[in-house]
XYZ file of C-alpha atoms in Angstrom:
776
model
C -75.304 18.420 4.966
C -74.150 14.731 4.738
C -70.453 14.358 4.017
C -69.429 17.812 5.277
C -67.532 18.490 8.500
C -69.598 20.768 10.782
C -68.179 24.268 11.135
C -67.795 25.880 14.532
C -70.687 28.242 15.076
C -68.389 31.213 15.659
C -66.675 30.502 12.325
C -69.939 30.433 10.383
C -70.115 33.519 8.108
C -73.852 32.972 7.589
C -74.529 34.036 11.183
C -74.549 37.651 12.279
C -71.383 39.115 13.768
C -73.058 39.377 17.175
C -74.196 35.731 17.050
C -70.690 34.569 16.195
C -69.251 36.572 19.089
C -71.846 35.173 21.514
C -71.002 31.640 20.422
C -67.273 32.092 21.005
C -67.229 33.875 24.359
C -68.305 30.874 26.517
C -65.522 28.776 24.993
C -62.755 31.135 26.106
C -60.737 31.225 29.307
C -60.362 34.505 31.185
C -56.820 34.888 29.836
C -58.040 34.359 26.270
C -60.813 36.889 26.770
C -58.552 39.604 28.163
C -55.979 39.023 25.414
C -58.574 40.232 22.901
C -58.970 43.537 24.775
C -55.394 44.775 24.389
C -53.091 46.009 21.690
C -49.354 45.540 21.397
C -47.106 48.288 20.068
C -44.874 46.806 17.398
C -42.317 48.070 14.952
C -41.924 46.656 11.487
C -38.678 44.921 10.640
C -37.284 46.573 7.525
C -35.953 43.201 6.346
C -39.486 41.905 6.010
C -38.746 38.983 8.305
C -41.221 39.685 11.082
C -42.524 42.109 13.666
C -41.065 42.371 17.158
C -42.458 44.293 20.114
C -40.844 47.363 21.609
C -39.334 45.794 24.650
C -39.285 49.025 26.668
C -42.992 49.572 26.088
C -43.702 45.914 26.781
C -41.942 46.106 30.153
C -39.833 43.073 29.237
C -42.702 40.784 28.189
C -41.677 38.329 25.500
C -43.488 38.269 22.147
C -44.293 34.573 22.521
C -45.898 35.243 25.915
C -47.931 38.134 24.558
C -49.521 36.122 21.764
C -49.925 32.821 23.641
C -53.633 33.429 24.338
C -54.371 35.489 21.224
C -54.128 39.235 20.639
C -56.681 41.970 20.163
C -54.751 44.550 18.159
C -51.395 45.327 16.611
C -50.397 48.955 17.094
C -48.805 50.864 14.247
C -46.563 48.294 12.539
C -45.935 50.778 9.696
C -45.952 53.998 11.684
C -43.125 53.468 14.140
C -39.993 53.531 11.967
C -39.246 53.840 8.244
C -39.957 50.586 6.455
C -40.457 49.877 2.788
C -44.192 49.276 2.210
C -43.658 45.892 0.563
C -41.317 44.744 3.337
C -43.762 46.082 5.910
C -46.623 44.127 4.381
C -44.540 40.943 4.446
C -43.587 41.594 8.084
C -47.160 42.165 9.076
C -48.313 38.993 7.333
C -45.560 37.023 9.107
C -46.556 38.501 12.454
C -50.205 37.620 11.876
C -49.232 34.075 10.999
C -47.424 33.803 14.329
C -50.449 35.131 16.215
C -52.802 32.684 14.503
C -50.496 29.729 15.121
C -49.741 30.535 18.767
C -53.259 30.690 20.202
C -55.978 28.085 20.635
C -58.600 29.773 18.440
C -56.258 31.148 15.798
C -57.801 34.615 15.649
C -55.635 37.244 13.943
C -55.093 40.686 15.437
C -56.926 43.782 14.291
C -54.299 46.204 12.959
C -54.611 49.948 13.427
C -52.667 52.921 12.097
C -52.833 56.695 12.134
C -54.276 58.216 8.978
C -55.112 61.844 9.708
C -53.144 63.271 6.764
C -52.912 60.019 4.887
C -51.521 56.649 5.897
C -48.846 57.629 8.447
C -46.215 55.365 6.916
C -42.942 55.861 5.099
C -43.406 56.481 1.368
C -47.131 57.193 1.735
C -48.853 60.203 0.195
C -49.252 63.084 2.643
C -52.489 65.031 2.252
C -53.318 68.445 3.739
C -54.239 68.675 7.421
C -57.839 68.711 8.685
C -57.796 72.519 8.962
C -57.288 72.454 5.210
C -60.222 70.058 4.868
C -62.348 72.633 6.646
C -60.962 75.448 4.507
C -62.070 73.625 1.359
C -65.739 73.500 2.444
C -65.879 70.478 0.143
C -67.146 67.284 1.844
C -67.326 65.398 -1.448
C -63.622 65.896 -2.040
C -62.799 64.879 1.532
C -64.778 61.667 1.062
C -62.789 60.940 -2.097
C -59.503 61.594 -0.281
C -60.519 59.370 2.628
C -61.542 56.586 0.275
C -58.115 56.570 -1.288
C -56.443 56.620 2.136
C -58.669 53.741 3.228
C -57.768 51.643 0.206
C -54.053 52.113 0.884
C -54.545 51.043 4.492
C -56.529 47.982 3.496
C -54.016 46.926 0.850
C -51.291 46.916 3.495
C -53.294 44.737 5.892
C -54.552 47.509 8.177
C -58.119 47.226 9.475
C -58.638 50.384 11.525
C -57.673 54.027 11.030
C -57.391 56.414 13.978
C -59.181 59.337 12.348
C -60.943 61.704 11.945
C -60.412 64.226 14.731
C -63.802 65.802 15.467
C -62.743 68.167 18.234
C -64.204 71.618 17.593
C -61.546 74.321 17.936
C -62.113 76.351 21.096
C -58.684 77.880 21.788
C -56.193 78.437 18.975
C -53.262 78.195 21.390
C -53.876 74.444 21.667
C -51.151 72.662 19.710
C -53.565 70.198 18.175
C -55.591 72.958 16.496
C -53.987 71.810 13.233
C -55.706 68.424 13.662
C -59.162 69.960 13.956
C -61.411 70.750 11.012
C -62.435 74.139 12.356
C -64.290 76.117 14.970
C -67.843 75.403 13.838
C -69.595 72.140 14.786
C -71.678 71.941 11.593
C -68.613 72.276 9.366
C -66.672 69.800 11.504
C -69.586 67.354 11.505
C -70.330 67.409 7.786
C -66.698 67.254 6.681
C -65.893 64.671 9.363
C -68.817 62.479 8.324
C -67.603 62.636 4.727
C -64.157 61.444 5.792
C -65.767 58.568 7.702
C -67.812 57.532 4.671
C -64.640 57.382 2.590
C -62.661 55.307 5.084
C -65.528 52.973 5.925
C -66.403 52.599 2.255
C -62.918 51.157 1.745
C -63.611 48.494 4.385
C -61.548 50.163 7.131
C -62.924 50.995 10.577
C -62.972 54.760 11.168
C -62.215 55.890 14.715
C -63.753 59.140 15.933
C -61.547 61.128 18.259
C -61.406 62.470 20.833
C -64.682 61.766 22.670
C -65.163 64.332 24.133
C -64.100 67.825 25.190
C -60.375 67.570 24.511
C -60.194 70.830 22.532
C -61.757 72.868 25.346
C -58.791 72.468 27.679
C -58.056 75.318 30.030
C -55.453 77.728 28.643
C -55.120 75.753 25.413
C -52.777 73.324 27.173
C -52.637 69.713 26.077
C -54.343 67.342 28.540
C -55.342 70.245 30.771
C -58.756 70.066 32.492
C -61.735 71.212 30.421
C -64.210 73.319 32.346
C -67.416 73.797 30.416
C -71.099 73.637 31.063
C -73.466 71.027 29.777
C -74.811 73.301 27.056
C -71.424 73.955 25.505
C -70.753 70.231 25.555
C -74.149 69.391 24.044
C -74.390 72.168 21.466
C -70.769 72.632 20.354
C -68.637 69.607 21.234
C -70.935 66.601 20.729
C -72.798 67.305 17.428
C -69.867 66.390 15.118
C -69.627 62.962 16.751
C -73.361 62.428 16.308
C -73.093 63.387 12.652
C -70.098 61.162 11.974
C -71.856 58.187 13.561
C -75.239 58.659 11.918
C -74.241 60.201 8.580
C -70.873 58.472 8.217
C -71.311 55.078 9.875
C -68.158 55.070 12.003
C -67.557 51.783 13.824
C -65.165 52.946 16.519
C -64.739 55.808 18.958
C -61.631 56.818 20.908
C -62.026 58.426 24.296
C -60.617 61.869 25.050
C -57.824 62.566 27.492
C -59.982 65.382 28.860
C -61.534 65.641 32.253
C -64.716 67.714 32.307
C -65.766 69.163 35.626
C -63.482 66.722 37.403
C -64.553 63.555 35.583
C -62.065 62.008 33.123
C -63.658 60.838 29.882
C -61.983 57.433 30.221
C -63.981 56.832 33.414
C -67.211 58.553 32.358
C -69.989 55.972 32.119
C -72.519 58.694 31.351
C -70.547 59.681 28.266
C -69.260 56.343 26.952
C -72.262 54.167 27.765
C -75.454 56.065 28.574
C -75.028 58.752 25.904
C -72.969 56.994 23.248
C -74.620 53.579 23.379
C -78.001 53.843 25.083
C -79.112 57.187 23.627
C -77.230 57.281 20.325
C -77.383 53.539 19.679
C -73.680 53.080 18.920
C -72.807 49.375 18.633
C -69.112 49.502 17.701
C -65.954 49.510 19.794
C -64.565 52.164 22.112
C -60.769 52.134 22.080
C -58.609 53.901 24.640
C -56.473 56.801 23.578
C -52.880 55.812 24.141
C -52.135 55.222 27.847
C -55.353 56.991 28.906
C -56.433 54.121 31.182
C -53.171 54.239 33.118
C -53.560 58.045 33.213
C -56.613 57.532 35.441
C -54.080 56.579 38.082
C -51.022 58.622 37.140
C -52.485 61.927 35.915
C -56.081 62.177 37.110
C -55.781 60.527 40.497
C -59.141 58.744 40.376
C -57.592 55.259 40.616
C -55.174 54.008 43.252
C -53.564 51.317 41.106
C -53.669 49.678 37.688
C -56.508 47.291 38.546
C -58.691 50.192 39.727
C -58.014 52.048 36.494
C -58.910 48.983 34.436
C -62.163 48.517 36.327
C -63.143 52.180 35.933
C -62.458 52.104 32.198
C -64.366 48.851 31.620
C -67.374 50.049 33.594
C -67.356 53.350 31.717
C -67.446 51.531 28.381
C -63.887 51.260 27.029
C -63.418 47.973 25.194
C -59.764 47.954 24.084
C -56.634 49.250 25.793
C -54.127 50.932 23.475
C -51.366 51.197 22.510
C -49.952 48.209 24.396
C -50.875 45.719 27.097
C -50.863 47.347 30.536
C -53.819 47.652 32.918
C -55.923 45.254 30.811
C -53.205 42.631 31.213
C -52.254 40.968 34.499
C -53.870 43.669 36.693
C -57.284 43.098 35.117
C -56.993 39.302 35.208
C -56.144 39.363 38.906
C -58.945 41.875 39.600
C -61.501 39.574 37.955
C -60.220 36.510 39.798
C -60.410 38.336 43.140
C -63.920 39.591 42.448
C -62.851 43.239 42.284
C -64.051 43.479 38.654
C -67.090 41.616 37.358
C -66.234 39.225 34.516
C -69.481 40.301 32.859
C -67.784 43.617 32.050
C -64.996 41.709 30.294
C -67.571 39.709 28.346
C -69.439 42.887 27.363
C -66.310 44.449 25.893
C -65.237 41.148 24.334
C -68.560 40.771 22.548
C -68.052 44.100 20.798
C -64.448 43.322 19.900
C -65.242 39.879 18.467
C -68.268 41.165 16.584
C -66.092 43.770 14.894
C -63.486 41.162 14.052
C -66.256 39.058 12.515
C -67.349 42.051 10.406
C -63.775 42.418 9.175
C -63.510 38.734 8.280
C -60.976 37.968 11.002
C -63.035 35.036 12.321
C -63.395 33.406 8.908
C -61.533 30.197 8.138
C -60.394 31.544 4.751
C -59.016 34.787 6.210
C -55.906 36.197 4.532
C -53.600 38.847 6.044
C -53.562 40.878 2.814
C -56.249 41.304 0.149
C -53.528 40.960 -2.509
C -49.820 40.242 -2.714
C -47.213 42.234 -0.749
C -45.625 43.319 -4.029
C -48.885 45.130 -4.876
C -48.655 47.469 -1.874
C -48.001 51.000 -3.135
C -48.753 53.854 -0.753
C -47.917 56.775 -3.033
C -48.834 57.108 -6.690
C -49.683 59.767 -9.257
C -53.424 59.550 -8.637
C -53.005 60.028 -4.883
C -50.677 62.971 -5.376
C -53.073 64.606 -7.803
C -55.850 64.256 -5.246
C -53.604 65.778 -2.585
C -52.850 68.648 -4.970
C -56.526 69.216 -5.702
C -57.325 69.476 -2.003
C -54.345 71.758 -1.410
C -55.517 74.074 -4.176
C -59.039 74.257 -2.745
C -57.778 74.883 0.781
C -55.528 77.907 0.224
C -57.260 81.017 1.615
C -56.725 84.461 0.132
C -57.428 86.599 3.179
C -56.446 90.061 1.911
C -55.618 91.504 -1.527
C -55.451 95.282 -1.585
C -54.878 96.938 -4.911
C -55.047 93.621 -6.702
C -51.413 92.810 -5.892
C -52.207 89.161 -6.420
C -51.852 87.332 -8.676
C -48.248 88.350 -9.186
C -47.727 89.994 -12.570
C -45.086 88.507 -14.878
C -41.900 90.519 -15.183
C -41.902 91.951 -11.673
C -38.840 91.514 -9.497
C -39.899 89.219 -6.658
C -38.109 88.529 -3.381
C -39.023 85.504 -1.308
C -38.059 85.784 2.344
C -39.003 84.100 5.598
C -38.026 81.043 7.636
C -40.585 78.676 6.108
C -40.022 79.801 2.518
C -37.440 77.109 1.778
C -38.528 74.553 4.378
C -40.424 71.660 2.767
C -41.441 70.387 6.210
C -43.531 73.545 6.594
C -46.077 71.818 4.350
C -46.692 68.903 6.735
C -48.781 68.505 9.868
C -47.627 66.638 12.948
C -49.344 63.361 11.950
C -47.524 63.168 8.633
C -44.957 60.385 8.926
C -41.797 62.540 8.547
C -42.950 64.966 11.261
C -44.582 62.392 13.523
C -41.853 59.793 13.691
C -38.946 62.202 13.501
C -35.921 62.443 11.231
C -34.250 59.294 9.920
C -31.506 60.760 7.701
C -30.356 57.359 6.553
C -33.785 56.732 5.007
C -34.763 60.210 3.825
C -38.282 61.625 3.835
C -39.644 58.875 1.626
C -41.529 61.298 -0.609
C -40.975 64.166 -3.019
C -41.672 67.365 -1.103
C -41.200 70.809 -2.602
C -40.712 73.915 -0.527
C -42.430 77.139 -1.530
C -39.112 78.422 -2.858
C -38.656 75.401 -5.101
C -42.229 75.518 -6.398
C -42.364 79.284 -6.899
C -38.928 79.307 -8.487
C -40.221 77.173 -11.357
C -42.807 79.877 -12.152
C -40.836 83.060 -11.393
C -37.317 83.336 -12.869
C -34.561 85.032 -10.873
C -36.422 84.733 -7.583
C -34.352 86.386 -4.855
C -34.319 84.544 -1.528
C -33.314 85.252 2.067
C -34.589 83.316 5.119
C -34.314 86.273 7.509
C -34.476 84.138 10.637
C -35.234 80.658 11.912
C -38.741 79.483 12.839
C -37.751 79.525 16.497
C -34.992 81.125 18.506
C -33.886 84.718 19.046
C -31.242 85.079 16.307
C -32.217 88.180 14.302
C -28.919 88.540 12.467
C -30.407 87.504 9.121
C -33.162 90.125 9.114
C -30.967 92.806 7.532
C -30.302 90.645 4.471
C -34.012 89.894 4.131
C -34.817 93.604 4.356
C -32.236 94.372 1.646
C -33.708 91.715 -0.661
C -37.200 93.098 -0.148
C -36.096 96.697 -0.706
C -34.479 95.801 -4.045
C -37.616 94.075 -5.359
C -40.951 95.176 -6.778
C -42.836 92.828 -4.471
C -41.861 90.666 -1.522
C -43.430 87.333 -0.658
C -42.864 86.901 3.076
C -43.438 83.335 4.304
C -43.758 82.809 8.055
C -45.369 80.239 10.306
C -44.809 76.901 11.992
C -42.994 73.636 11.929
C -45.131 70.739 13.133
C -43.871 68.233 15.651
C -44.712 66.350 18.814
C -44.248 67.328 22.451
C -42.070 70.360 22.033
C -40.278 69.287 18.845
C -42.307 71.820 16.876
C -44.299 75.021 17.218
C -47.552 73.286 16.284
C -48.790 69.787 16.933
C -49.553 67.483 19.825
C -47.972 68.859 22.980
C -46.750 71.996 21.157
C -49.078 74.526 22.741
C -48.574 78.285 22.604
C -48.659 80.780 25.467
C -50.064 83.417 23.118
C -50.715 83.899 19.415
C -47.594 85.799 18.429
C -45.527 84.216 15.688
C -42.802 81.944 17.061
C -39.265 83.206 17.533
C -38.381 86.584 16.021
C -40.686 86.194 13.043
C -42.820 89.167 14.106
C -39.673 91.303 14.122
C -38.916 90.101 10.607
C -42.422 90.955 9.452
C -42.239 94.483 10.840
C -38.818 95.103 9.313
C -39.822 93.904 5.850
C -43.061 95.895 5.889
C -41.086 99.015 6.812
C -39.224 98.884 3.469
C -42.323 100.122 1.669
C -42.139 97.282 -0.835
C -45.581 95.728 -1.298
C -45.672 92.549 0.772
C -47.563 89.327 0.221
C -47.683 87.727 3.665
C -47.930 83.940 3.412
C -48.651 81.945 6.561
C -47.903 78.229 6.604
C -49.188 77.213 9.979
C -51.255 74.916 12.142
C -53.157 77.704 13.865
C -54.200 81.277 13.101
C -51.721 83.877 14.341
C -52.529 87.392 15.498
C -50.384 89.958 13.683
C -52.070 93.152 14.855
C -51.272 96.255 12.752
C -48.865 94.261 10.581
C -51.825 92.387 9.136
C -53.281 95.660 7.853
C -49.915 96.820 6.486
C -49.484 93.793 4.247
C -50.842 94.318 0.757
C -51.944 90.690 0.542
C -52.320 87.835 3.027
C -52.530 84.132 2.135
C -53.112 81.268 4.580
C -52.109 77.668 4.042
C -52.867 75.290 6.898
C -50.114 72.696 6.353
C -51.267 71.965 2.771
C -49.492 68.633 2.392
C -47.120 66.953 -0.008
C -48.145 69.088 -2.995
C -48.810 72.220 -0.949
C -45.792 74.111 -2.286
C -47.068 73.739 -5.837
C -50.600 74.760 -4.839
C -49.341 77.896 -3.083
C -47.154 78.867 -6.033
C -50.076 78.403 -8.412
C -52.325 80.595 -6.272
C -49.699 83.334 -5.935
C -49.101 83.453 -9.684
C -52.753 83.097 -10.685
C -52.576 79.662 -12.275
C -55.168 78.660 -9.665
C -57.987 80.894 -8.471
C -58.119 80.682 -4.645
C -61.368 79.391 -3.193
C -60.599 78.396 0.395
C -62.441 79.932 3.332
C -61.173 80.352 6.875
C -62.153 77.369 9.062
C -60.993 79.394 12.076
C -61.088 83.120 12.713
C -57.850 85.099 12.529
C -57.542 87.049 15.791
C -56.208 90.587 15.917
C -54.844 90.574 19.457
C -52.182 88.009 20.358
C -52.619 88.369 24.103
C -56.382 88.256 24.579
C -58.008 84.925 25.252
C -58.869 83.489 21.839
C -62.610 83.325 21.230
C -64.306 81.697 18.260
C -67.138 83.291 16.335
C -69.708 81.186 18.240
C -70.293 83.843 20.886
C -73.409 85.472 22.307
C -73.619 89.248 22.403
C -71.623 89.513 25.627
C -68.822 87.496 24.052
C -68.356 90.195 21.442
C -67.208 93.793 21.664
C -69.097 95.676 24.357
C -68.947 99.047 26.094
C -68.338 97.411 29.469
C -64.887 96.038 28.648
C -61.736 97.609 27.237
C -60.797 94.352 25.463
C -62.102 94.026 21.925
C -62.222 90.355 20.841
C -63.318 91.170 17.273
C -61.150 89.068 14.926
C -59.173 90.569 12.098
C -60.842 88.078 9.760
C -63.752 85.898 10.739
C -64.680 82.268 10.207
C -65.849 81.687 6.632
C -63.916 84.616 5.114
C -61.993 84.210 1.885
C -61.398 86.089 -1.371
C -61.147 85.174 -5.035
C -59.559 86.546 -8.192
C -63.031 86.860 -9.653
C -66.180 88.526 -8.306
C -69.576 87.134 -7.352
C -72.938 88.814 -7.009
C -75.694 87.354 -4.840
C -79.417 87.975 -5.121
C -81.966 86.564 -2.653
C -84.609 84.224 -4.035
C -88.186 84.916 -3.056
C -89.326 81.621 -1.566
C -92.422 83.107 0.056
C -91.523 81.623 3.414
C -92.806 83.385 6.520
C -93.852 80.672 8.940
C -91.755 77.685 9.910
C -93.471 74.888 11.865
C -91.353 73.610 14.761
C -91.651 70.115 13.241
C -91.378 71.193 9.603
C -88.861 72.549 7.132
C -88.365 75.679 5.063
C -86.575 76.385 1.783
C -84.500 79.529 1.291
C -82.017 80.452 -1.382
C -79.905 82.912 -3.322
C -78.837 83.326 -6.908
C -75.074 83.592 -7.368
C -73.403 84.917 -10.519
C -69.731 84.967 -11.407
C -69.376 88.538 -12.639
C -65.631 88.356 -13.227
C -63.551 87.294 -16.195
C -62.362 83.907 -14.973
C -63.781 80.735 -13.465
C -63.961 80.493 -9.710
C -65.772 78.889 -6.791
C -67.960 80.726 -4.289
C -68.875 79.297 -0.901
C -72.451 80.193 0.003
C -72.920 80.147 3.775
C -76.241 80.028 5.612
C -76.434 81.132 9.250
C -79.169 81.112 11.866
C -79.847 84.190 14.023
C -82.085 83.637 17.064
C -82.628 87.053 18.683
C -84.630 85.917 21.724
C -84.313 82.482 23.324
C -84.626 80.958 26.784
C -80.827 80.613 26.954
C -78.228 82.905 25.384
C -77.382 81.924 21.842
C -74.532 82.704 19.442
C -75.331 85.828 17.433
C -75.104 83.627 14.339
C -74.142 80.019 13.753
C -73.593 78.095 10.551
C -76.435 75.748 9.585
C -75.649 75.123 5.916
C -73.176 75.792 3.130
C -72.510 74.964 -0.508
C -69.387 75.208 -2.604
C -70.430 76.543 -6.020
C -67.912 76.430 -8.912
C -68.927 78.798 -11.720
C -67.489 79.705 -15.093
C -67.097 83.372 -15.940
C -70.560 84.866 -16.383
C -72.308 81.731 -15.158
C -75.022 81.848 -12.494
C -76.602 79.300 -10.205
C -79.594 79.038 -7.917
C -78.553 77.760 -4.500
C -81.466 76.540 -2.383
C -81.273 75.142 1.132
C -83.919 72.934 2.685
C -83.667 73.610 6.407
C -85.418 71.368 8.939
C -86.613 73.099 12.092
C -84.306 70.714 13.947
C -81.437 72.923 12.731
C -82.760 75.668 15.014
C -82.643 73.436 18.080
C -80.515 74.037 21.154
C -80.227 72.888 24.753
C -82.901 74.665 26.782
C -83.101 75.628 30.434
C -84.129 72.112 31.485
C -81.092 70.560 29.821
C -83.014 68.992 26.936
C -82.629 69.782 23.227
C -85.639 71.756 22.003
C -87.022 73.730 19.093
C -88.502 76.860 20.602
C -91.254 78.815 18.834
C -90.578 82.463 18.045
C -88.924 84.786 15.551
C -85.629 83.792 13.900
C -83.716 84.743 10.773
C -81.866 82.670 8.227
C -79.023 84.810 6.952
C -76.788 84.410 3.908
C -73.249 85.663 4.313
C -69.796 85.426 2.803
C -68.471 84.908 6.317
C -69.753 84.703 9.875
C -68.953 88.412 10.326
C -71.036 89.318 7.272
C -73.908 87.198 8.551
C -73.778 88.901 11.942
C -73.689 92.515 10.770
C -74.205 92.839 7.022
C -75.927 89.758 5.640
C -76.259 89.471 1.888
C -79.837 88.371 2.492
C -81.844 87.812 5.650
C -85.052 85.788 5.661
C -87.259 86.572 8.692
C -89.230 83.541 9.842
C -91.480 82.630 12.721
C -91.202 79.179 14.235
C -94.782 78.177 14.951
C -96.305 75.609 17.269
C -95.479 74.524 20.797
C -92.048 73.915 22.210
C -90.780 70.629 20.784
C -88.281 68.309 22.444
C -85.877 66.375 20.217
C -84.148 63.035 20.629
C -81.041 61.511 19.140
C -82.910 60.802 15.911
C -83.282 64.476 14.999
C -82.553 65.668 11.470
C -78.875 66.632 11.418
C -78.422 67.820 7.853
C -79.399 70.902 5.867
C -79.449 69.933 2.194
C -78.361 72.211 -0.628
C -79.582 72.101 -4.216
C -77.523 73.861 -6.883
C -79.094 74.594 -10.273
C -76.632 76.088 -12.725
C -77.588 78.423 -15.533
C -75.679 79.372 -18.647
C -73.201 82.227 -18.881
C -74.796 85.660 -18.912
């Protein structure tokens, strides 16, 4: 238009993100291109004056040198050390201004942070861990939680969140079990997709991790090799990532540290390009898990030097090196100049990075570092805490309740014992800021955090307390006092479990793997001693994994699980124990009986279960999906008239559920598939649908599931996903164990037609329809 100055094509917001990226790439030097493919690990200056790099991590590189040609990402400016949110926002804005001013094109950095249990920053709300998400069986609530987390990230100037973790639990000894949503791929996929929708809906890029196979490491050891066949990978590990991409709309994926059958994920072109991009159609960015490109040289031994590692990662499909500039710095530049690495690979990655920056508005001339003013940044408020409390309440699992010991009756003398009973940190997972970053006594935790003792003490007067022992260590000298307190009481609440941390600083968390599933330290000794008093015991586990307690589990009158229930977890637990809240959580992982046997999830074929040809019985004490309530529910099957199920069609099945107790509660209706004869061995049952159904006392509801035949698909003998004709059953159960042996209702069906092969566009979701009726 006459009188207007022409805008650079790559600045033009009317063009697509891809067109803007394509217009910019030819204008850039090699150094400017590579600068967009790296992050820099920074720490926020608590004064608010700016952000400086960690010199040790930067290997002595000066900040001005790092940003001279631009910068792809800023790594964790809030999540490295305690910093006031307002000061942190000012620091980040100042840092971005320096980046824009220093480089020729003035492109700001994309900022990423951890957000697995909330924004991992000082003074930010801490929500329950992903195992608690799974225990809630409530994707709608998880989407709401993620939306609030996303809005706090965006307000602080963060563009990308490194969550959710979609690894399906395979071995409970793995320290990062607490970060997983559960042991079933359908539950992980549906809950994970809901989290993605919440984060992305707030304008923040969700990052799926860890792609793929990380949770299947040998021996449950962190970063150990994963040895699995293609069917386990295709049918158990990969579906949650598919669901989160297609049903959630995630725009980033982080590679796994795993190596599967000798091939590290960071160098796996078949995984990161042919599957992820060419088959699934993913168009976003693949970011490297921290240091994983260098690990190709140092840990995996598939690269001789940094340049080789960079070339392998680029060819495989990794676009951005995190957390800081390393192999994608000088080694990659020299490799391109020498012809060792094709510059076209740099351009391919750069196109994806710039397109995402265009989507986020980082290429716009009117870009601002913050959507509002720094003074508006508040990371913890009443609404966020109430949401954290709601999720904590829904996630607490009542596993056992003999004789109706719970809820605790008023007037009874109650003793509270155990090493986690008065430890507020027992509520937090390893990616909560206080556990992740470590103690900073001069700053404090940055949030109000009640222990179980503090929360329960407000509801039960004259609560006796003895710790008994520490979480770790072999000092049993306090057990006698705990036994005395229990013996003098009418009921004893015994709280045992974990403390989350990183790389050996805790009993659960990244790098905190377990050799077996016995409770840490002398906690098992404490449990046995307290049970021997004869006082009825409520065993409370605050942990990041299920623990095997053997006969002690049966001796406890009641058992309650809380999987690191977050900032308001102490209150939620106290409310469940006293009956102010009716428990409704369900186990996202099975609770094993034997601490020494190799942990096995419920997704096992017949030979993976108890047999007459082995003396080892892997039957869990409590199975996936199990959970009790303070009210009762009756189920009745609905006659849908279904008998035949076309291999390209769908079928509707359902049950009627009535709350037959005297108080409101929520039932979780679970639908499983049983395929008795197939061309490959199949799990005895596997979850294909579920619905959380809150009901008032006396109220009933019809719960109907529309199940596409695609839900019955699996990887056949030729390595392709198929729907195979033949007889199957859809089974309703209160847990996976019920569905396997004593289903509430079983609907026999015959899949009809010829064998059908499925592609990446298959139907991934079983839909539930709930029709409530009045109280009876």
